PDB file of C-alpha atoms in Angstrom:
ATOM      1  CA  MET O 182      88.968  82.180 137.666  1.00  0.00           C
ATOM      2  CA  LEU O 183      85.664  82.731 136.467  1.00  0.00           C
ATOM      3  CA  HIS O 184      86.149  80.165 133.979  1.00  0.00           C
ATOM      4  CA  LYS O 185      86.826  77.519 136.809  1.00  0.00           C
ATOM      5  CA  LEU O 186      83.931  78.206 138.083  1.00  0.00           C
ATOM      6  CA  THR O 187      81.694  77.475 135.671  1.00  0.00           C
ATOM      7  CA  ASN O 188      82.754  73.684 134.970  1.00  0.00           C
ATOM      8  CA  LYS O 189      82.551  73.108 138.886  1.00  0.00           C
ATOM      9  CA  ILE O 190      78.785  74.223 138.690  1.00  0.00           C
ATOM     10  CA  ALA O 191      76.155  71.407 137.935  1.00  0.00           C
ATOM     11  CA  ILE O 192      74.574  72.707 135.001  1.00  0.00           C
ATOM     12  CA  HIS O 193      72.121  70.776 132.413  1.00  0.00           C
ATOM     13  CA  SER O 194      74.393  69.372 129.343  1.00  0.00           C
ATOM     14  CA  LYS O 195      72.482  72.050 127.307  1.00  0.00           C
ATOM     15  CA  TRP O 196      74.080  75.231 128.741  1.00  0.00           C
ATOM     16  CA  LYS O 197      77.629  73.689 129.502  1.00  0.00           C
ATOM     17  CA  LEU O 198      78.772  75.452 126.253  1.00  0.00           C
ATOM     18  CA  ALA O 199      76.567  78.664 127.008  1.00  0.00           C
ATOM     19  CA  PHE O 200      78.542  78.561 130.237  1.00  0.00           C
ATOM     20  CA  LYS O 201      81.670  78.053 128.898  1.00  0.00           C
ATOM     21  CA  THR O 202      81.803  80.576 126.557  1.00  0.00           C
ATOM     22  CA  LEU O 203      80.283  83.402 128.990  1.00  0.00           C
ATOM     23  CA  PRO O 204      83.534  84.300 130.913  1.00  0.00           C
ATOM     24  CA  PHE O 205      85.670  85.032 126.949  1.00  0.00           C
ATOM     25  CA  VAL O 206      82.059  87.520 125.986  1.00  0.00           C
ATOM     26  CA  VAL O 207      82.927  89.453 129.595  1.00  0.00           C
ATOM     27  CA  ALA O 208      86.361  89.649 129.050  1.00  0.00           C
ATOM     28  CA  ILE O 209      85.628  90.843 125.538  1.00  0.00           C
ATOM     29  CA  VAL O 210      83.389  93.394 126.679  1.00  0.00           C
ATOM     30  CA  LEU O 211      85.214  94.732 129.519  1.00  0.00           C
ATOM     31  CA  LEU O 212      88.077  95.778 127.809  1.00  0.00           C
ATOM     32  CA  LYS O 213      85.693  97.163 124.817  1.00  0.00           C
ATOM     33  CA  TYR O 214      84.761  99.169 127.728  1.00  0.00           C
ATOM     34  CA  VAL O 215      88.648 100.115 128.286  1.00  0.00           C
ATOM     35  CA  VAL O 216      89.254 100.081 124.864  1.00  0.00           C
ATOM     36  CA  HIS O 217      86.175 103.387 124.460  1.00  0.00           C
ATOM     37  CA  TYR O 218      87.167 104.808 127.772  1.00  0.00           C
ATOM     38  CA  TYR O 219      90.507 105.637 126.345  1.00  0.00           C
ATOM     39  CA  GLY O 220      89.710 106.618 123.519  1.00  0.00           C
ATOM     40  CA  TYR O 221      91.436 104.367 121.753  1.00  0.00           C
ATOM     41  CA  GLU O 222      88.737 102.626 119.010  1.00  0.00           C
ATOM     42  CA  PHE O 223      90.854 103.805 116.090  1.00  0.00           C
ATOM     43  CA  LEU O 224      88.555 101.156 113.482  1.00  0.00           C
ATOM     44  CA  THR O 225      84.888 102.177 111.692  1.00  0.00           C
ATOM     45  CA  LEU O 226      82.628 100.378 110.232  1.00  0.00           C
ATOM     46  CA  ASN O 227      82.839  99.048 106.466  1.00  0.00           C
ATOM     47  CA  ALA O 228      80.806  96.807 104.635  1.00  0.00           C
ATOM     48  CA  LEU O 229      84.564  94.948 103.763  1.00  0.00           C
ATOM     49  CA  PHE O 230      84.401  93.941 107.700  1.00  0.00           C
ATOM     50  CA  THR O 231      80.616  92.425 107.857  1.00  0.00           C
ATOM     51  CA  ALA O 232      81.356  90.708 104.969  1.00  0.00           C
ATOM     52  CA  ILE O 233      83.645  88.962 106.913  1.00  0.00           C
ATOM     53  CA  ILE O 234      81.600  88.154 109.589  1.00  0.00           C
ATOM     54  CA  SER O 235      79.504  86.508 106.621  1.00  0.00           C
ATOM     55  CA  ALA O 236      82.493  84.868 105.407  1.00  0.00           C
ATOM     56  CA  ASN O 237      83.508  83.196 108.342  1.00  0.00           C
ATOM     57  CA  ILE O 238      79.916  82.262 109.593  1.00  0.00           C
ATOM     58  CA  PHE O 239      80.343  80.220 105.903  1.00  0.00           C
ATOM     59  CA  LEU O 240      83.462  78.526 106.765  1.00  0.00           C
ATOM     60  CA  ILE O 241      81.764  77.672 110.796  1.00  0.00           C
ATOM     61  CA  GLY O 242      78.789  75.998 109.024  1.00  0.00           C
ATOM     62  CA  PHE O 243      80.834  74.138 106.563  1.00  0.00           C
ATOM     63  CA  LEU O 244      83.287  72.726 109.376  1.00  0.00           C
ATOM     64  CA  ILE O 245      79.646  71.814 111.044  1.00  0.00           C
ATOM     65  CA  SER O 246      78.420  69.945 108.122  1.00  0.00           C
ATOM     66  CA  GLY O 247      81.470  67.885 108.296  1.00  0.00           C
ATOM     67  CA  THR O 248      81.468  66.843 111.515  1.00  0.00           C
ATOM     68  CA  LEU O 249      77.758  66.217 111.876  1.00  0.00           C
ATOM     69  CA  VAL O 250      78.614  63.276 109.473  1.00  0.00           C
ATOM     70  CA  ASP O 251      80.479  61.555 111.683  1.00  0.00           C
ATOM     71  CA  TYR O 252      78.573  61.978 114.458  1.00  0.00           C
ATOM     72  CA  LYS O 253      74.929  60.825 112.645  1.00  0.00           C
ATOM     73  CA  GLU O 254      77.123  57.824 111.700  1.00  0.00           C
ATOM     74  CA  SER O 255      78.045  57.158 115.359  1.00  0.00           C
ATOM     75  CA  GLU O 256      75.109  57.678 116.634  1.00  0.00           C
ATOM     76  CA  LYS O 257      74.151  53.993 115.302  1.00  0.00           C
ATOM     77  CA  LEU O 258      77.454  52.757 116.474  1.00  0.00           C
ATOM     78  CA  PRO O 259      77.341  51.690 119.520  1.00  0.00           C
ATOM     79  CA  GLY O 260      73.675  49.829 118.903  1.00  0.00           C
ATOM     80  CA  ASP O 261      75.474  47.857 115.872  1.00  0.00           C
ATOM     81  CA  LEU O 262      77.909  46.381 118.358  1.00  0.00           C
ATOM     82  CA  SER O 263      75.563  45.288 120.342  1.00  0.00           C
ATOM     83  CA  ALA O 264      73.269  43.541 118.171  1.00  0.00           C
ATOM     84  CA  CYS O 265      76.960  41.633 116.993  1.00  0.00           C
ATOM     85  CA  ILE O 266      78.006  41.082 120.394  1.00  0.00           C
ATOM     86  CA  GLU O 267      74.172  39.492 121.449  1.00  0.00           C
ATOM     87  CA  THR O 268      73.907  37.375 117.998  1.00  0.00           C
ATOM     88  CA  MET O 269      77.307  35.679 119.115  1.00  0.00           C
ATOM     89  CA  ALA O 270      75.791  35.118 122.412  1.00  0.00           C
ATOM     90  CA  ASP O 271      72.165  33.651 120.948  1.00  0.00           C
ATOM     91  CA  GLU O 272      74.885  31.139 118.606  1.00  0.00           C
ATOM     92  CA  GLY O 273      76.771  29.995 121.686  1.00  0.00           C
ATOM     93  CA  LEU O 274      73.474  29.628 123.728  1.00  0.00           C
ATOM     94  CA  ILE O 275      71.651  27.601 121.438  1.00  0.00           C
ATOM     95  CA  ILE O 276      75.290  25.328 120.888  1.00  0.00           C
ATOM     96  CA  TYR O 277      75.318  25.260 125.176  1.00  0.00           C
ATOM     97  CA  LYS O 278      71.074  24.430 125.465  1.00  0.00           C
ATOM     98  CA  ASN O 279      71.489  21.647 122.398  1.00  0.00           C
ATOM     99  CA  LYS O 280      75.336  19.774 123.743  1.00  0.00           C
ATOM    100  CA  LYS O 281      75.441  20.632 126.993  1.00  0.00           C
ATOM    101  CA  SER O 282      78.859  21.828 125.899  1.00  0.00           C
ATOM    102  CA  PRO O 283      81.407  23.528 128.123  1.00  0.00           C
ATOM    103  CA  GLU O 284      83.384  25.107 125.518  1.00  0.00           C
ATOM    104  CA  ALA O 285      79.647  27.167 124.723  1.00  0.00           C
ATOM    105  CA  LYS O 286      79.849  28.177 128.346  1.00  0.00           C
ATOM    106  CA  ALA O 287      82.922  29.260 128.475  1.00  0.00           C
ATOM    107  CA  TYR O 288      82.687  31.034 125.369  1.00  0.00           C
ATOM    108  CA  LEU O 289      79.894  33.031 126.631  1.00  0.00           C
ATOM    109  CA  LYS O 290      81.863  34.111 129.659  1.00  0.00           C
ATOM    110  CA  LYS O 291      84.777  35.139 127.104  1.00  0.00           C
ATOM    111  CA  LEU O 292      82.163  36.876 125.163  1.00  0.00           C
ATOM    112  CA  LEU O 293      81.250  39.195 128.601  1.00  0.00           C
ATOM    113  CA  GLN O 294      84.726  39.412 129.149  1.00  0.00           C
ATOM    114  CA  PHE O 295      84.886  41.216 125.755  1.00  0.00           C
ATOM    115  CA  ASN O 296      81.802  43.228 126.190  1.00  0.00           C
ATOM    116  CA  GLU O 297      82.760  44.427 129.819  1.00  0.00           C
ATOM    117  CA  MET O 298      86.416  45.120 128.062  1.00  0.00           C
ATOM    118  CA  LEU O 299      84.694  47.223 125.072  1.00  0.00           C
ATOM    119  CA  ILE O 300      82.889  49.328 127.561  1.00  0.00           C
ATOM    120  CA  GLY O 301      86.534  50.206 128.324  1.00  0.00           C
ATOM    121  CA  TRP O 302      87.876  51.306 124.837  1.00  0.00           C
ATOM    122  CA  PHE O 303      84.715  53.960 125.041  1.00  0.00           C
ATOM    123  CA  HIS O 304      86.579  54.861 128.039  1.00  0.00           C
ATOM    124  CA  LYS O 305      89.727  54.608 126.971  1.00  0.00           C
ATOM    125  CA  LYS O 306      90.654  52.662 129.891  1.00  0.00           C
ATOM    126  CA  GLU O 307      92.066  49.814 127.159  1.00  0.00           C
ATOM    127  CA  ARG O 308      94.080  50.019 124.059  1.00  0.00           C
ATOM    128  CA  THR O 309      93.068  49.007 120.837  1.00  0.00           C
ATOM    129  CA  GLY O 310      95.149  46.431 120.084  1.00  0.00           C
ATOM    130  CA  ASN O 311      94.320  44.545 123.188  1.00  0.00           C
ATOM    131  CA  LEU O 312      90.522  44.692 122.228  1.00  0.00           C
ATOM    132  CA  MET O 313      91.611  43.323 118.730  1.00  0.00           C
ATOM    133  CA  ALA O 314      93.305  40.437 119.905  1.00  0.00           C
ATOM    134  CA  LYS O 315      90.422  39.943 122.525  1.00  0.00           C
ATOM    135  CA  LEU O 316      88.265  39.677 119.874  1.00  0.00           C
ATOM    136  CA  LEU O 317      90.729  37.327 117.677  1.00  0.00           C
ATOM    137  CA  SER O 318      90.992  34.833 120.428  1.00  0.00           C
ATOM    138  CA  PHE O 319      87.118  34.103 119.772  1.00  0.00           C
ATOM    139  CA  ASN O 320      89.034  31.856 116.767  1.00  0.00           C
ATOM    140  CA  ASP O 321      89.691  29.353 119.082  1.00  0.00           C
ATOM    141  CA  ASP O 322      86.361  29.233 120.542  1.00  0.00           C
ATOM    142  CA  PHE O 323      84.862  29.208 117.015  1.00  0.00           C
ATOM    143  CA  LEU O 324      87.229  25.668 116.231  1.00  0.00           C
ATOM    144  CA  ALA O 325      85.849  23.909 118.884  1.00  0.00           C
ATOM    145  CA  PHE O 326      82.797  24.426 118.143  1.00  0.00           C
ATOM    146  CA  GLU O 327      82.878  22.793 114.538  1.00  0.00           C
ATOM    147  CA  SER O 328      82.288  19.122 116.064  1.00  0.00           C
ATOM    148  CA  GLN O 329      79.255  20.710 117.753  1.00  0.00           C
ATOM    149  CA  THR O 330      77.209  22.726 114.900  1.00  0.00           C
ATOM    150  CA  GLN O 331      77.230  23.029 111.648  1.00  0.00           C
ATOM    151  CA  ALA O 332      78.877  24.875 109.709  1.00  0.00           C
ATOM    152  CA  ASN O 333      76.819  27.694 108.670  1.00  0.00           C
ATOM    153  CA  PHE O 334      76.393  28.359 112.634  1.00  0.00           C
ATOM    154  CA  ILE O 335      80.065  28.809 112.679  1.00  0.00           C
ATOM    155  CA  SER O 336      79.862  31.266 109.754  1.00  0.00           C
ATOM    156  CA  ARG O 337      77.560  33.375 111.054  1.00  0.00           C
ATOM    157  CA  LEU O 338      79.345  33.994 114.555  1.00  0.00           C
ATOM    158  CA  LYS O 339      82.745  34.595 111.690  1.00  0.00           C
ATOM    159  CA  GLN O 340      80.671  37.123 109.641  1.00  0.00           C
ATOM    160  CA  GLU O 341      79.304  38.799 113.233  1.00  0.00           C
ATOM    161  CA  GLN O 342      83.186  39.055 114.470  1.00  0.00           C
ATOM    162  CA  ASN O 343      84.002  40.778 111.336  1.00  0.00           C
ATOM    163  CA  THR O 344      81.280  43.815 111.509  1.00  0.00           C
ATOM    164  CA  ILE O 345      82.551  43.649 115.086  1.00  0.00           C
ATOM    165  CA  ARG O 346      86.271  44.403 113.436  1.00  0.00           C
ATOM    166  CA  LYS O 347      85.153  46.822 111.602  1.00  0.00           C
ATOM    167  CA  ILE O 348      82.638  48.895 113.802  1.00  0.00           C
ATOM    168  CA  ILE O 349      85.464  49.519 116.436  1.00  0.00           C
ATOM    169  CA  ASN O 350      88.078  49.990 113.519  1.00  0.00           C
ATOM    170  CA  ARG O 351      85.244  52.559 112.391  1.00  0.00           C
ATOM    171  CA  ILE O 352      84.984  54.259 115.949  1.00  0.00           C
ATOM    172  CA  HIS O 353      88.627  54.351 116.338  1.00  0.00           C
ATOM    173  CA  THR O 354      89.095  56.252 113.351  1.00  0.00           C
ATOM    174  CA  ILE O 355      87.006  59.317 114.206  1.00  0.00           C
ATOM    175  CA  ARG O 356      87.845  59.080 117.285  1.00  0.00           C
ATOM    176  CA  GLU O 357      91.281  59.739 116.325  1.00  0.00           C
ATOM    177  CA  THR O 358      90.868  62.028 113.577  1.00  0.00           C
ATOM    178  CA  SER O 359      90.473  65.959 113.926  1.00  0.00           C
ATOM    179  CA  PHE O 360      88.010  66.722 111.191  1.00  0.00           C
ATOM    180  CA  LEU O 361      89.955  69.586 108.771  1.00  0.00           C
ATOM    181  CA  GLY O 362      92.223  70.627 111.573  1.00  0.00           C
ATOM    182  CA  THR O 363      93.295  73.261 109.329  1.00  0.00           C
ATOM    183  CA  GLY O 364      89.723  74.339 108.724  1.00  0.00           C
ATOM    184  CA  TYR O 365      89.183  74.875 112.888  1.00  0.00           C
ATOM    185  CA  ALA O 366      92.936  76.899 112.056  1.00  0.00           C
ATOM    186  CA  ILE O 367      91.849  79.302 110.090  1.00  0.00           C
ATOM    187  CA  ALA O 368      88.611  79.758 111.717  1.00  0.00           C
ATOM    188  CA  GLU O 369      89.804  80.387 114.719  1.00  0.00           C
ATOM    189  CA  ILE O 370      92.014  82.305 113.479  1.00  0.00           C
ATOM    190  CA  ILE O 371      89.070  84.930 111.768  1.00  0.00           C
ATOM    191  CA  THR O 372      87.697  85.066 114.699  1.00  0.00           C
ATOM    192  CA  SER O 373      90.203  86.026 116.972  1.00  0.00           C
ATOM    193  CA  ILE O 374      91.116  88.705 114.179  1.00  0.00           C
ATOM    194  CA  LEU O 375      86.502  89.532 114.375  1.00  0.00           C
ATOM    195  CA  VAL O 376      86.720  90.077 118.008  1.00  0.00           C
ATOM    196  CA  PHE O 377      90.126  92.343 118.072  1.00  0.00           C
ATOM    197  CA  GLY O 378      88.208  94.188 115.322  1.00  0.00           C
ATOM    198  CA  LEU O 379      84.939  94.313 116.779  1.00  0.00           C
ATOM    199  CA  VAL O 380      86.964  95.631 120.171  1.00  0.00           C
ATOM    200  CA  PHE O 381      89.017  98.973 118.170  1.00  0.00           C
ATOM    201  CA  ILE O 382      85.330  99.778 116.361  1.00  0.00           C
ATOM    202  CA  LYS O 383      83.916 102.795 117.579  1.00  0.00           C
ATOM    203  CA  MET O 384      79.980 102.488 116.881  1.00  0.00           C
ATOM    204  CA  ASN O 385      77.624 105.296 118.916  1.00  0.00           C
ATOM    205  CA  PRO O 386      76.092 105.159 120.401  1.00  0.00           C
ATOM    206  CA  PHE O 387      77.812 103.038 122.964  1.00  0.00           C
ATOM    207  CA  TYR O 388      75.773 100.563 124.126  1.00  0.00           C
ATOM    208  CA  GLU O 389      75.070  99.452 121.041  1.00  0.00           C
ATOM    209  CA  SER O 390      79.037  98.964 119.980  1.00  0.00           C
ATOM    210  CA  VAL O 391      78.561  96.442 123.241  1.00  0.00           C
ATOM    211  CA  PHE O 392      75.246  94.817 122.275  1.00  0.00           C
ATOM    212  CA  PHE O 393      76.734  94.082 118.747  1.00  0.00           C
ATOM    213  CA  VAL O 394      80.438  93.473 120.365  1.00  0.00           C
ATOM    214  CA  ALA O 395      79.056  90.478 123.138  1.00  0.00           C
ATOM    215  CA  PHE O 396      76.312  88.937 120.795  1.00  0.00           C
ATOM    216  CA  ILE O 397      78.859  88.393 117.619  1.00  0.00           C
ATOM    217  CA  SER O 398      81.740  87.741 120.177  1.00  0.00           C
ATOM    218  CA  PHE O 399      79.626  84.947 121.781  1.00  0.00           C
ATOM    219  CA  ILE O 400      78.507  83.665 118.474  1.00  0.00           C
ATOM    220  CA  LEU O 401      81.283  83.313 117.077  1.00  0.00           C
ATOM    221  CA  ILE O 402      83.546  81.625 120.301  1.00  0.00           C
ATOM    222  CA  TYR O 403      80.220  79.531 120.968  1.00  0.00           C
ATOM    223  CA  MET O 404      80.799  77.781 117.612  1.00  0.00           C
ATOM    224  CA  ILE O 405      84.077  77.378 117.499  1.00  0.00           C
ATOM    225  CA  TYR O 406      83.691  75.309 120.741  1.00  0.00           C
ATOM    226  CA  PHE O 407      80.606  73.601 119.681  1.00  0.00           C
ATOM    227  CA  ILE O 408      82.498  72.055 116.508  1.00  0.00           C
ATOM    228  CA  LYS O 409      85.843  71.063 118.520  1.00  0.00           C
ATOM    229  CA  ASP O 410      83.505  68.883 121.233  1.00  0.00           C
ATOM    230  CA  LEU O 411      80.632  67.883 118.026  1.00  0.00           C
ATOM    231  CA  ASP O 412      84.073  66.541 116.389  1.00  0.00           C
ATOM    232  CA  ASN O 413      84.463  63.301 119.094  1.00  0.00           C
ATOM    233  CA  PRO O 414      81.199  62.301 119.389  1.00  0.00           C
ATOM    234  CA  PHE O 415      83.094  59.157 121.898  1.00  0.00           C
ATOM    235  CA  GLY O 416      85.055  61.321 124.088  1.00  0.00           C
ATOM    236  CA  TYR O 417      84.078  59.336 127.099  1.00  0.00           C
ATOM    237  CA  SER O 418      87.158  59.841 128.665  1.00  0.00           C
ATOM    238  CA  GLU O 419      87.690  63.867 128.009  1.00  0.00           C
ATOM    239  CA  LYS O 420      86.389  65.370 131.496  1.00  0.00           C
ATOM    240  CA  ASP O 421      85.739  69.165 129.707  1.00  0.00           C
ATOM    241  CA  ASN O 422      83.639  67.455 126.763  1.00  0.00           C
ATOM    242  CA  LEU O 423      81.037  70.019 126.925  1.00  0.00           C
ATOM    243  CA  VAL O 424      78.370  68.075 124.086  1.00  0.00           C
ATOM    244  CA  GLU O 425      76.330  65.208 124.292  1.00  0.00           C
ATOM    245  CA  GLU O 426      78.341  62.169 123.231  1.00  0.00           C
ATOM    246  CA  VAL O 427      76.784  59.121 121.513  1.00  0.00           C
ATOM    247  CA  SER O 428      75.314  57.354 124.119  1.00  0.00           C
ATOM    248  CA  LEU O 429      76.675  53.628 125.260  1.00  0.00           C
ATOM    249  CA  LYS O 430      73.221  52.541 126.084  1.00  0.00           C
ATOM    250  CA  PRO O 431      72.775  49.577 124.104  1.00  0.00           C
ATOM    251  CA  VAL O 432      76.485  48.007 124.757  1.00  0.00           C
ATOM    252  CA  LEU O 433      76.157  48.705 128.753  1.00  0.00           C
ATOM    253  CA  ASP O 434      72.580  46.850 128.163  1.00  0.00           C
ATOM    254  CA  SER O 435      73.657  44.277 125.613  1.00  0.00           C
ATOM    255  CA  ARG O 436      76.731  43.592 128.873  1.00  0.00           C
ATOM    256  CA  ASP O 437      73.784  42.742 131.198  1.00  0.00           C
ATOM    257  CA  ARG O 438      71.891  40.734 129.550  1.00  0.00           C
ATOM    258  CA  LEU O 439      75.226  38.598 128.649  1.00  0.00           C
ATOM    259  CA  GLU O 440      75.294  38.809 132.696  1.00  0.00           C
ATOM    260  CA  LYS O 441      72.285  37.335 133.260  1.00  0.00           C
ATOM    261  CA  TYR O 442      72.550  34.486 130.254  1.00  0.00           C
ATOM    262  CA  TYR O 443      75.822  33.190 131.831  1.00  0.00           C
ATOM    263  CA  ASN O 444      74.237  33.397 135.260  1.00  0.00           C
ATOM    264  CA  GLU O 445      71.534  31.495 134.335  1.00  0.00           C
ATOM    265  CA  LEU O 446      73.872  28.752 132.946  1.00  0.00           C
ATOM    266  CA  ILE O 447      76.111  28.340 136.667  1.00  0.00           C
TER     267      ILE O 447
END
C-alpha cells in the first residue's frame, strides 16, 4: 500500500528514487524488530560479512560505470538528430527559394512529418521499422531534386540521411539492450542475502543495529533501482521510470522550427 502511495505523490524527480526505496527499508526495519523481539537473531557480525558488503558495493559500482557510458553518449543523440534534420531542411529551403519548387515544399512537409514520427518513436508509439521506411522514402525526394540542384547538394542530403539512420539504430540498441543482465542478477541476489543476514545478525545495542540495517539496506536497494533505471535513458514510455531521461528538447525545438519554416511557405 505504501509502495503504491509513493507513486501517486508528486515528488521532485531527484527524490523519487529515495521515496521508492523507503517502503522496503521500513519493512526490513520492522522485520528486524520482530526478529529481535522473539530472539531469532542467530548470526554474529564478522569480517567475512563486511567483506561481502564491500564486494557487493564494488559490483554495483562496476555496473554503474558501464551504464553511465551509454547514458553520457545518449545525451548527445537527440541534439545530433535535431542538427541533421534541420540541415536537411536548410537544403530544401535553399532549393525552394531558388526554384520555387513544389517538390521542395512537399519535401519540407515530409521532413516535418518525419520529425513528428520520431518524437512518437521515442515514446514507443511508432515502430522502428516504420520510422526507417519513412527515412528511406526521402530517396524519392532526392531523385526529384537532381534536376533542380547540384550533385553535391544531393550528396550532403544523403550524408545527413545516413547519419540519422545510424543514430536511430544506436538509440534502438541502447533502448532494447540491457547492460550485463547476469551482473544485475548477481547484484540482486547478493543484496537480498545481505539484507537477510542483517535482519538476523545480533548487534548490541539494538538501536545501533537498527540504524546500520536501515542505512545499508537503503543504500543497496537504492543503487539497484538506480542502475536499472539508468540503463535505459530513453524510457519515456515507462510510467515508473525514476531517473531523469535524456532530454528531447532539441528534437521538439526542431519540430517547432520546421513547422514555422513550412508555414512561411504557405
